[in-house]
XYZ file of C-alpha atoms in Angstrom:
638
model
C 0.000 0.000 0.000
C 1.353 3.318 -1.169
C 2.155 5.823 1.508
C -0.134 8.413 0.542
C -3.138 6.304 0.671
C -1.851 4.738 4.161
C -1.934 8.489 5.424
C -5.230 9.168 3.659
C -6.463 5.616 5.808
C -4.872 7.280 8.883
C -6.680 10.846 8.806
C -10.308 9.173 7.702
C -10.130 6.742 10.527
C -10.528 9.621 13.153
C -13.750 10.893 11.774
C -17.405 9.809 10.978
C -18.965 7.929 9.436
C -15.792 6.470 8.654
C -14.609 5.606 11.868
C -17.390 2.721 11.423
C -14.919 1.128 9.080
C -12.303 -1.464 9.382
C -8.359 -0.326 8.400
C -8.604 -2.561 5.187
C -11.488 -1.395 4.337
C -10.347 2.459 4.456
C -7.102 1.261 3.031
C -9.277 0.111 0.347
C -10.790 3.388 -0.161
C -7.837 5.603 0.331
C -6.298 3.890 -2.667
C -9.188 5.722 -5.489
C -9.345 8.371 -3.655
C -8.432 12.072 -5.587
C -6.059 14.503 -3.642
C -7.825 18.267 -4.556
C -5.222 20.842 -4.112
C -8.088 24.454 -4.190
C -7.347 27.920 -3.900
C -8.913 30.361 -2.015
C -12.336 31.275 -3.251
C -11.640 28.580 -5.877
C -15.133 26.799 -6.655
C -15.383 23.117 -6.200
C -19.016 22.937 -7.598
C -22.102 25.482 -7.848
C -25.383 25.247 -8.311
C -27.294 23.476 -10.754
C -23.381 21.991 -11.945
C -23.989 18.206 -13.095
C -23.062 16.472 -10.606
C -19.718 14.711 -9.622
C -18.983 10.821 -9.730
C -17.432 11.672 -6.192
C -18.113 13.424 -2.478
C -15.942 14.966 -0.687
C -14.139 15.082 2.589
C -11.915 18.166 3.585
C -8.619 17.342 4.560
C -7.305 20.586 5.320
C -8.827 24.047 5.024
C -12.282 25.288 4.899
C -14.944 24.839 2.192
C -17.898 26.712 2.601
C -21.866 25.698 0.979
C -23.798 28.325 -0.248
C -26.843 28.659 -1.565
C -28.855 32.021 -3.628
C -32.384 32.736 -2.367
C -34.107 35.848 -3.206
C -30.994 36.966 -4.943
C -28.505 36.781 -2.099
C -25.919 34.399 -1.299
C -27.428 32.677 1.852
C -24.151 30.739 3.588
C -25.530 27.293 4.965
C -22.094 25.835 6.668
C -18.833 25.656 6.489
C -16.849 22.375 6.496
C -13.364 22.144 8.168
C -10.896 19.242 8.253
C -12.891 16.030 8.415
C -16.017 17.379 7.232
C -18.346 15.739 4.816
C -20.141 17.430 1.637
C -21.120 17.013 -1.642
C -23.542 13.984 -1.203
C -26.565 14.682 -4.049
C -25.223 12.238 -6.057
C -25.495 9.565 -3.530
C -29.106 10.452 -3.123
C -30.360 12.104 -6.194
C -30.415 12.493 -9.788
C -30.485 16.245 -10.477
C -27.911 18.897 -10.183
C -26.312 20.079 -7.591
C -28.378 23.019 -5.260
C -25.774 24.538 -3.507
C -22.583 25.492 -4.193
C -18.752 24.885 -2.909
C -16.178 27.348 -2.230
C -12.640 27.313 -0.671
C -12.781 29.590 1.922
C -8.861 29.496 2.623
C -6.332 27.431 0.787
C -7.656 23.488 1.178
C -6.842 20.197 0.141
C -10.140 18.044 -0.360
C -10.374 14.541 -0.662
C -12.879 13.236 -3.849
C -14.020 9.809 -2.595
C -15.259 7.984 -5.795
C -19.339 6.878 -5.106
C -18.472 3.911 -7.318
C -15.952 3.144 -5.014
C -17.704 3.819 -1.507
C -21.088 2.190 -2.192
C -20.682 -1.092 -1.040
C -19.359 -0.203 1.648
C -22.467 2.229 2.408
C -24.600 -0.852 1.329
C -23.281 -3.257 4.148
C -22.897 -0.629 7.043
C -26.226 1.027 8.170
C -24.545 3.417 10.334
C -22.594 4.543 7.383
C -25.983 4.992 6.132
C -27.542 6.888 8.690
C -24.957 9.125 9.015
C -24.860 9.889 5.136
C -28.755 10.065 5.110
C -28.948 12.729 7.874
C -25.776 14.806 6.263
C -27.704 14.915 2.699
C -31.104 15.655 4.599
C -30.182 18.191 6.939
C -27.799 20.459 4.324
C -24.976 19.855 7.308
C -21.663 18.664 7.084
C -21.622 16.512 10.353
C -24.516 15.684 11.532
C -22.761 14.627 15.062
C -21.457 17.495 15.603
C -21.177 18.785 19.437
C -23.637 21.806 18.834
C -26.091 19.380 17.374
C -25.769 15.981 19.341
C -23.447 15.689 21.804
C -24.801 18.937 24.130
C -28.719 19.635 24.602
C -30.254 16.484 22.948
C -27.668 14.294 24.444
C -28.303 15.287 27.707
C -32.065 14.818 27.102
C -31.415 11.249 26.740
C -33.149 11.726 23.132
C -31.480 10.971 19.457
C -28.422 9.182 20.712
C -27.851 6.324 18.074
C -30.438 3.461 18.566
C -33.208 6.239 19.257
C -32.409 7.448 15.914
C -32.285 4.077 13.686
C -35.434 3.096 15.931
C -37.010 6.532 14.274
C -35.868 5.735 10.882
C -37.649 2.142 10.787
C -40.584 3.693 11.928
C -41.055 6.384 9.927
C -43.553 6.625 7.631
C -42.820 6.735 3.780
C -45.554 7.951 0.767
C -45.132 6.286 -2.160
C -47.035 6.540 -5.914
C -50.347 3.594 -5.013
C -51.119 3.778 -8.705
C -48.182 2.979 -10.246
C -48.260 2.792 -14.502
C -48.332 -0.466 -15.087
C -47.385 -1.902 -18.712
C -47.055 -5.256 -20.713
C -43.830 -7.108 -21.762
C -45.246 -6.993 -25.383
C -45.793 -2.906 -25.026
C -43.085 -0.855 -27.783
C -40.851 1.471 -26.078
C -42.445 4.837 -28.120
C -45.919 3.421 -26.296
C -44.489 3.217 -22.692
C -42.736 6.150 -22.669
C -45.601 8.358 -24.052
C -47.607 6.814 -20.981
C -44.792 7.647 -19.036
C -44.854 11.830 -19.825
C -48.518 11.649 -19.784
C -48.948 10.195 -16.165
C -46.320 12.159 -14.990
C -44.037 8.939 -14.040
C -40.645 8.432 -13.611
C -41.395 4.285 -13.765
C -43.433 2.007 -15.444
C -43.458 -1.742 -13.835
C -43.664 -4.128 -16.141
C -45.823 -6.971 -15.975
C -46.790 -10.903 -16.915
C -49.909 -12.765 -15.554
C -50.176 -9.900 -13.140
C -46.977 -10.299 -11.920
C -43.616 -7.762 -11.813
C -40.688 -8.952 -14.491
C -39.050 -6.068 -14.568
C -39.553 -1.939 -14.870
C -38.174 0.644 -16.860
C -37.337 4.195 -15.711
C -36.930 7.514 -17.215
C -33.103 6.644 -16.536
C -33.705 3.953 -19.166
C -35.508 5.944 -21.514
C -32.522 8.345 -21.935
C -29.550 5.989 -21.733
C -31.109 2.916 -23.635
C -33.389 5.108 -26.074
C -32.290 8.495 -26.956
C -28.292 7.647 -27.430
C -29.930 5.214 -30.119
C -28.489 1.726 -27.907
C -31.946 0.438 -29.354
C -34.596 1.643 -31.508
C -37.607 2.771 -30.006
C -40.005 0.293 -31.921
C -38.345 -2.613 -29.886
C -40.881 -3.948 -27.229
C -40.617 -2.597 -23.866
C -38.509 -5.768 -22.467
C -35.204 -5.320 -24.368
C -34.778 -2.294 -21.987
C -36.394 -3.285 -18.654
C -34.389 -3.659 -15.792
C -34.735 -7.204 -14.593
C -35.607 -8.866 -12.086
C -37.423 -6.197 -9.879
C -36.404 -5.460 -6.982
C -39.458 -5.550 -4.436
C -40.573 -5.007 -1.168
C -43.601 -5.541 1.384
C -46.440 -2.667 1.519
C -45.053 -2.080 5.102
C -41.182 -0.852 4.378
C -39.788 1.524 6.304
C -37.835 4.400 5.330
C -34.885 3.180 6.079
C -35.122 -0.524 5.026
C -36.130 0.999 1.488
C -33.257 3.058 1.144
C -30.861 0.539 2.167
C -32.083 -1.875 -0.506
C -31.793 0.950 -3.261
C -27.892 1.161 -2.254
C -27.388 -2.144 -1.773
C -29.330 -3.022 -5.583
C -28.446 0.206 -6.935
C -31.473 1.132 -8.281
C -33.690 4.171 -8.242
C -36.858 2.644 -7.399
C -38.439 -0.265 -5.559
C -41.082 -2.379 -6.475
C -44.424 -2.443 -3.861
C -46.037 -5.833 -3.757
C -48.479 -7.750 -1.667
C -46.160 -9.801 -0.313
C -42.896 -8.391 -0.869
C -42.252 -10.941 -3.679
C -42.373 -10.980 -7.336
C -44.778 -13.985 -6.658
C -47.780 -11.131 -5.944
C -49.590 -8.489 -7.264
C -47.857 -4.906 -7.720
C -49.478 -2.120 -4.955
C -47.022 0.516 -5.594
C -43.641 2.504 -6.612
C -41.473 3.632 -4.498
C -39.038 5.916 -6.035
C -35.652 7.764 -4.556
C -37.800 10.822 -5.009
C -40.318 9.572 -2.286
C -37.042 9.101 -0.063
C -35.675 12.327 0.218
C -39.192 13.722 0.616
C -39.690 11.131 3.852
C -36.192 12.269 4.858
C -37.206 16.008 5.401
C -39.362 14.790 8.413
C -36.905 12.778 10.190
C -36.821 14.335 13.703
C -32.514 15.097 13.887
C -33.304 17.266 10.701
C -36.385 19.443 11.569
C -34.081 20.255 15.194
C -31.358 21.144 12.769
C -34.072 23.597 10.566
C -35.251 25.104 14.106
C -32.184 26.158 14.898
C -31.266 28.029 11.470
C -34.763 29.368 11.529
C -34.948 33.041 11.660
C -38.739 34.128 11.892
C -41.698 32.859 13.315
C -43.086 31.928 9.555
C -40.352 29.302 9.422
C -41.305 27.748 12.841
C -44.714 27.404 12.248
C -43.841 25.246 8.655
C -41.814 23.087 11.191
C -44.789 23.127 13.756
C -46.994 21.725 11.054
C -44.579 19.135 9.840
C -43.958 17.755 13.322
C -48.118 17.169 13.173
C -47.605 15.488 10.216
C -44.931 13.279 11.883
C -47.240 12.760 15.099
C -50.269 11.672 12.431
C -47.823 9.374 10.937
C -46.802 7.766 13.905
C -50.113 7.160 15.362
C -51.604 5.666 12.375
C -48.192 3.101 12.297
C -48.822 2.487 15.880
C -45.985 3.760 17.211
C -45.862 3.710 21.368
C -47.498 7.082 22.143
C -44.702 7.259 24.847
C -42.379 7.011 22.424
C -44.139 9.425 19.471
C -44.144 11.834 22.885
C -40.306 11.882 23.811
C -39.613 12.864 19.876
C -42.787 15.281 19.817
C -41.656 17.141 23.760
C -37.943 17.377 21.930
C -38.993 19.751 18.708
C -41.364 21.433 20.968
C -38.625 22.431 23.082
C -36.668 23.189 20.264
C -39.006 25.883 18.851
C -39.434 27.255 22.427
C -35.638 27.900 22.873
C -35.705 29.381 19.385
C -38.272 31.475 19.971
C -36.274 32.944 23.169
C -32.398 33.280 21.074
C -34.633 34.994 18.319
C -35.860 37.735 20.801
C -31.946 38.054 22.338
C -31.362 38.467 18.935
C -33.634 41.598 18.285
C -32.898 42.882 21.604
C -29.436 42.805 22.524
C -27.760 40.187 25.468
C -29.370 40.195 28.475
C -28.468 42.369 31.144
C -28.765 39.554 33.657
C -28.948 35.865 33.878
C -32.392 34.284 33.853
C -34.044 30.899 32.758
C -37.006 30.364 30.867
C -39.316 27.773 32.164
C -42.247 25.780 30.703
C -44.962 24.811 33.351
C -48.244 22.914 32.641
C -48.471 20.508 29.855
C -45.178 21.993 28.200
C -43.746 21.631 31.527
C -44.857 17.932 31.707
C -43.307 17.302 27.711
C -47.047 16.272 27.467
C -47.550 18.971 24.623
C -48.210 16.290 21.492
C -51.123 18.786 19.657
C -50.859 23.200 19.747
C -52.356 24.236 23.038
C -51.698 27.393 25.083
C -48.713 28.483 26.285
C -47.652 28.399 29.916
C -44.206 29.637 31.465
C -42.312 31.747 33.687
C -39.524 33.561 33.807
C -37.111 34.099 36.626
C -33.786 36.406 36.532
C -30.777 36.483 38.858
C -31.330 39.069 42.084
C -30.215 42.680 41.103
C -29.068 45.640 43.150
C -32.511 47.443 43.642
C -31.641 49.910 41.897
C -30.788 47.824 39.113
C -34.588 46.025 39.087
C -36.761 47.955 37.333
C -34.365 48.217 34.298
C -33.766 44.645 34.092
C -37.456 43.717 34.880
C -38.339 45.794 32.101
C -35.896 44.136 29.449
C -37.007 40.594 30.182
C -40.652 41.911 30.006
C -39.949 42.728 26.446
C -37.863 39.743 26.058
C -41.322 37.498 27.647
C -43.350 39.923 24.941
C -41.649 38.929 21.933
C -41.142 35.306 22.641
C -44.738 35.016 23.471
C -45.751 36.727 20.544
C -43.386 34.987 18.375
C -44.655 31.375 19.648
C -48.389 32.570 18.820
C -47.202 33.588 15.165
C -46.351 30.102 15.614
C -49.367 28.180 16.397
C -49.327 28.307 19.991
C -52.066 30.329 21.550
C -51.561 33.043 24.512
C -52.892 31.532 27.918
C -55.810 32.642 28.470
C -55.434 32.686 32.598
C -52.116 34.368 31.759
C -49.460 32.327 32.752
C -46.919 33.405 30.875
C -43.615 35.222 31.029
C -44.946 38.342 29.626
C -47.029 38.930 32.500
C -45.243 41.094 34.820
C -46.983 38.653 37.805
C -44.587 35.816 36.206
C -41.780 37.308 35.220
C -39.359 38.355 38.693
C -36.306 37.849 40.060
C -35.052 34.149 41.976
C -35.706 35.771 45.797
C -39.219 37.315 44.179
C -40.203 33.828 42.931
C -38.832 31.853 46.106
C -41.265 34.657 48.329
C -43.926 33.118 46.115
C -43.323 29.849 46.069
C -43.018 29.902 49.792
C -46.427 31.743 50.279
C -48.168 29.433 47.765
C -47.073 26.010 49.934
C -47.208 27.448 53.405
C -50.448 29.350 53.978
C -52.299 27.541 50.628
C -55.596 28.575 51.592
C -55.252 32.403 51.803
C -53.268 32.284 47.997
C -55.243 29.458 46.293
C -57.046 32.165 44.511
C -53.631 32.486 42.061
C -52.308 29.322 43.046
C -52.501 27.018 40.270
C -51.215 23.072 40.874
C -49.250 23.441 36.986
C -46.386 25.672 38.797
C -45.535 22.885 40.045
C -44.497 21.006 36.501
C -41.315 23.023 35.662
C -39.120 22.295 32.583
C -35.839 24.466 31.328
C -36.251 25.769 28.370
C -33.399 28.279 28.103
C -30.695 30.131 30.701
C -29.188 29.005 33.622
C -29.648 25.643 35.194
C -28.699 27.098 38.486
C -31.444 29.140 38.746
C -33.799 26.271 37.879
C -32.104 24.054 40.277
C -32.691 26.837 43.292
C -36.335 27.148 42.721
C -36.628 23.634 42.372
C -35.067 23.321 45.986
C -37.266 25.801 47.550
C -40.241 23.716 46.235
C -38.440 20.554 47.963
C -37.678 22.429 50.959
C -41.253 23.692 51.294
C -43.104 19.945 51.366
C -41.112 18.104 54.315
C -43.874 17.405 57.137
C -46.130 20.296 55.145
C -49.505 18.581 55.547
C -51.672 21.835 54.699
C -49.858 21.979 51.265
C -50.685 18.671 51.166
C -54.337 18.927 51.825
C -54.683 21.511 49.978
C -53.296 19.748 46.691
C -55.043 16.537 47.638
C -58.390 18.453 47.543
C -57.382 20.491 44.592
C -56.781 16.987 43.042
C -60.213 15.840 44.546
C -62.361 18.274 42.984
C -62.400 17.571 39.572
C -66.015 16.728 38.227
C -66.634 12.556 37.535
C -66.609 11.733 34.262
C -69.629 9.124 34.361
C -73.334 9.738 35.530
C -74.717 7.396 38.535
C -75.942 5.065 35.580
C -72.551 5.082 33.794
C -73.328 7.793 31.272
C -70.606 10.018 29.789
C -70.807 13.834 31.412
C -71.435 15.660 28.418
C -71.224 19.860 28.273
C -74.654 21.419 28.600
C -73.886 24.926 26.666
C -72.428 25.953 23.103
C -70.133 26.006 21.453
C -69.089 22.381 22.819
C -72.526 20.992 23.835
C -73.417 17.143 24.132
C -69.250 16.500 23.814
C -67.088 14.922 26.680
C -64.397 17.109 28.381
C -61.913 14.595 28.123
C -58.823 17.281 29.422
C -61.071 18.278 32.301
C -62.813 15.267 33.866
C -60.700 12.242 32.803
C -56.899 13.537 31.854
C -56.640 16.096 34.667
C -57.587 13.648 37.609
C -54.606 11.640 36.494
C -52.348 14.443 35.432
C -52.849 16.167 39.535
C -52.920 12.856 41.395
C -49.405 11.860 39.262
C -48.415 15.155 40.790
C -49.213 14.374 44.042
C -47.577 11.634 44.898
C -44.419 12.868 42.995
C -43.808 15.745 45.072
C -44.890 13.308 48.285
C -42.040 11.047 47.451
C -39.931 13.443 46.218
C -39.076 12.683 42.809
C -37.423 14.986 41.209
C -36.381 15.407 37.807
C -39.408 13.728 36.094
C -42.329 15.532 35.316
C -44.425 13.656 32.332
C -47.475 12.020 33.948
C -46.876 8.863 32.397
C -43.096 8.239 34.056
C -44.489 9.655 37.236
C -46.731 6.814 37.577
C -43.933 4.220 36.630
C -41.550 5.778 38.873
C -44.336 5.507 41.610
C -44.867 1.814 41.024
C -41.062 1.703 42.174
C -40.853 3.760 45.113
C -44.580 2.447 46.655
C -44.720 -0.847 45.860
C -47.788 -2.071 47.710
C -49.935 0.271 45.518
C -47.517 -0.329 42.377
C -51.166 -1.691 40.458
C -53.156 1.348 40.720
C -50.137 2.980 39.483
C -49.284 1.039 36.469
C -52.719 0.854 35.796
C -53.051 5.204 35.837
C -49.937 4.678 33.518
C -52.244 3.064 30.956
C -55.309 4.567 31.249
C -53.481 8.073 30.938
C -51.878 6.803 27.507
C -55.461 5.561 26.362
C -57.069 8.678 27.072
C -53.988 10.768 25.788
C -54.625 8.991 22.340
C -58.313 9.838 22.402
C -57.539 12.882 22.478
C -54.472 13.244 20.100
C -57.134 11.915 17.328
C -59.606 14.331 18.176
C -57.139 16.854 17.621
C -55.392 15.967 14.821
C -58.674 14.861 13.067
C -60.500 18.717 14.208
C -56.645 20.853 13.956
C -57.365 21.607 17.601
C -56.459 20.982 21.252
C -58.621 17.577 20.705
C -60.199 18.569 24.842
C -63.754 17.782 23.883
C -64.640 14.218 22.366
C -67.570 14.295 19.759
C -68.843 10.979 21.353
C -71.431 10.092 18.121
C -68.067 9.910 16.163
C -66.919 6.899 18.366
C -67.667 3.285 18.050
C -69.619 1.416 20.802
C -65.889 -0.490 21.207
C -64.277 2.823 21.835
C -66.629 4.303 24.446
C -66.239 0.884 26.393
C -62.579 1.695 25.850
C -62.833 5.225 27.194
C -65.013 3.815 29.944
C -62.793 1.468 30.989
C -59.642 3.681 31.198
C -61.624 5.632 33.381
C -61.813 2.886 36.341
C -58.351 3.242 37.749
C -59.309 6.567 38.728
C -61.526 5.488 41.258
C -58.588 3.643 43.265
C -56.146 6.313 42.854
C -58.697 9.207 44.390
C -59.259 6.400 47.614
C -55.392 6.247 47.358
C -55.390 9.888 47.453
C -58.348 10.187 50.216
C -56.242 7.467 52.186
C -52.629 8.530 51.965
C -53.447 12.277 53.051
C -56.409 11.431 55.444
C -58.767 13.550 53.310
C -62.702 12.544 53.715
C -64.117 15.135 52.309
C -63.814 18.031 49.916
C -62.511 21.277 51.450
């Protein structure tokens, strides 16, 4: 091996995806690879530029991507030494839509596609990695900015969370695919072809796939005269199909392109040629799937720069929560993913009004309370937070109040540009009741869990479901302490909440008939937020703050957590675990199906099997409010 392409071996080894290969199998690829001396501002490629047989990997230097909207350069990233670009013709078939530029003096590495596809073919975490790079317009999608910091640390999108995605996720393909006979001239198919619109016909014998032809074919068989266009559709078909079940994933299907090299897949009944064709799916459909994937809409939040932007990314998270509840995803699961881009937009929507207004003038944290606060926000409700700076010199306070008033203004106005509505009680950090410095809030706090009964009027139980959003963890972590502090041997807090937790209206009549709303504009539906979620959501709360857990606020892991830590009633929990994840689907549908919060249930809409299912999720409510009633010695309402 030459010494060159041993040193080549040696610098690729250190750096993704590539550090998923073996030393022969880099040695392998160092040996095609093409050395690229370019000089500053020298263009690699540019936009709409056919595109390269190669990728590329910077060795030295910096290469920047660009790309023209509205008439002005936009710069996307820039790529320093082990950095990955240059991957359309991996995925795609048209020109390239960005374009490369040495920043500084570089040396780039070409790595021949030819070359590197079987290795891509046999290695999905080669894959993965290439998939998200192309998807996302970034050079390394595992960067520290992107994985290793926030999302890390949120024990979301570390590597099996993201293949797990990937096989779930949903793909569209054509469902009425053109479908020709072995006997059919080429002229024929390919005016069917332009007049459906296709890229693909499949052809067909007894009903069954031999083979298809693409446009591809068309214009490398056809049109450089290989064969006339009066032979029969056959001579040019690619044979034998490559095909796959009605129920391929996303990633499955573009691993079998690689691995077959081909630029579409075959849909049958089956998954065999033995059955009847259902579908095409073509690279196309692929990239379009891609642009969902969860890594890639955090990376689009993040460059986003108006509120216009976030709501497109708002709507195509819905579409991702549809998806995943028709596929039958784990709603716990679809809810990690979902409580992650939520997030997302939140912090954006704070750095965007930094960005208008100038740094901060003191440290501060952002938090979510309620169902934000809980990560239980799957469908657009209203927005609840708070918003707590460090303690000033008093002479400082008003000033600094004032900025993160305007700072709470903007980012609440920003997030209801983006589909989130204002609260309507007010909760937010805009109010100037909610927005305060740490000693303000812990004077609050304290009042609020020491004499409950003369503050209940403005104490609500979801200030007690906090989640950073942005700012300093230290402040969080105080205010969180002064709630802990507050509950040892505090039994009128505890009342108080119990009773709070107590009061909620029964969902069921005395003869087991749903409690419907009596008045417009919601009349004859079922509250299902109200009387059947919130029960769960306050008694989860409870006992969390009873036991102490810290650290986990989503109602769902509450009650799993509480199953641990209280054994003896660990059934009633488990069984609150499950009923809140039936009724939490109810009402995703509802929302998704209506483009609203999904709170009341039209109940004529349901089968008689799904109000027996609502009922019955409904019945380990009963034990957890004599659980509640018992543990706190409460007998009556208050």
């Amino acid at each position: 091996m030459n010494t060159i392409a041993e040193h080549i071996a040696d610098f690729l080894k250190e750096y993704p995806p590539f550090d998923n290969l073996t030393f022969q199998e880099l040695s392998e690829i160092s040996a095609n690879i093409r050395v690229i001396n370019l000089e500053k501002h020298k263009t690699l490629f540019q936009i709409n530029d056919v595109l390269h047989d190669c990728f590329y990997v910077v060795a030295s230097g910096a290469v920047t991507l660009s790309v023209i909207s509205d008439a002005e350069e936009t710069l996307l990233n820039k790529c320093h030494a082990g950095d990955v670009f240059g991957l359309r013709p991996f995925f795609a078939k048209n020109n390239y839509m960005m374009t490369a530029k040495a920043r500084e003096e570089s040396i780039v590495y070409g790595i021949p596609i030819a070359t590197f596809r079987p290795f891509v073919a046999n290695n999905p975490k080669v894959l993965n990695f290439l998939l998200e790079s192309f998807a996302s317009n970034t050079w390394n999608p595992k960067d520290k900015e992107n994985f290793r910091g926030k999302l890390a640390s949120d024990n979301f999108f570390y590597a099996d969370q993201k293949n797990e995605m990937q096989y779930f996720q949903s793909l569209a393909y054509n469902r009425s695919p053109l479908i020709v006979k072995v006997t059919d001239h080429a002229k024929e198919v390919a005016l069917r072809m332009t007049e459906n619109l296709s890229t693909s016909a499949v052809i067909c014998e007894n009903y069954l796939p031999v083979g298809i032809v693409t446009t591809t074919d068309m214009c490398s068989k056809i049109a450089t005269g290989l064969f006339p266009i009066t032979n029969t559709v056959d001579s040019i078909m690619s044979a034998p199909v490559v095909t796959v079940a009605e129920n391929v994933s996303l990633a499955e299907a573009q691993l079998l392109m690689l691995k077959n090299n081909v630029s579409h897949l075959c849909v049958t009944q089956d998954g065999t040629d033995k059955s009847a064709v259902k579908g095409v799916i073509s690279e196309h459909d692929l990239i379009v799937a891609q642009a969902s994937n969860p890594g890639v809409l955090i990376k689009e939040i993040k460059r986003s720069q108006n509120p216009k932007e976030l709501r497109q990314i708002r709507e195509r998270l819905a579409e991702l929560i549809q998806n995943s509840i028709n596929k039958n995803i784990p709603l716990s699961h679809i809810n990690n993913i979902a409580s992650e881009i939520n997030s997302a937009i939140l912090k954006r929507a704070v750095e965007l009004s930094i960005l208008e207004l100038g740094s901060p003038p003191a440290r501060f944290a952002w938090l979510s309370i309620g169902s934000q606060g809980r990560k239980e926000q799957l469908l657009i409700t209203d927005q609840d937070s708070i918003l707590v700076f460090e303690d000033v010199l008093p002479d400082k306070y008003r000033d600094i109040r004032d900025y993160f008033l305007k700072l709470g203004k903007k980012t609440t106005l920003t997030l209801e540009k983006t589909g989130y509505e204002l609260c309507p009680n007010g909760h937010m950090g805009s109010n100037m009741l909610w927005c305060k410095s740490l000693t303000d809030w812990t004077k609050q706090y304290d009042s609020w869990m020491n004499t409950p009964g003369e503050n209940s009027n403005d104490l609500s139980s979801i200030f007690f479901d906090l989640d950073l959003v942005f700012g300093e963890k230290k402040i969080f972590e105080t205010l969180e302490n002064v709630i802990f502090k507050n509950i040892e041997n505090n039994t009128l807090f505890f009342d108080f909440l119990g009773n709070d937790a107590l009061r909620k209206n029964a969902p069921l009549t005395f003869f087991k008939k749903f409690v419907v709303e009596e008045e417009e504009p919601n009349k004859d539906k079922f509250d299902i937020k109200t009387r059947a979620l919130m029960p769960l959501i306050d008694g989860a709360r409870l006992f969390a703050l009873h036991f102490n857990i810290r650290g986990l606020n989503n109602t769902y892991l509450r009650f799993k957590q509480l199953a641990i830590i209280d054994p003896k009633n660990a059934d009633i929990y488990l069984n609150c675990a499950e009923a809140f994840l039936i009724l939490s689907r109810f009402r995703v549908n509802e929302g998704l199906k209506n483009d609203n919060s999904g709170q009341y249930i039209n109940l004529d809409e349901l089968t008689k099997l799904d109000k027996e299912k609502l009922k019955n999720a409904f019945i380990p409510m009963k034990d957890l409010e004599e659980l509640i009633k018992s543990n706190f010695k409460l007998t009556q309402f208050s």
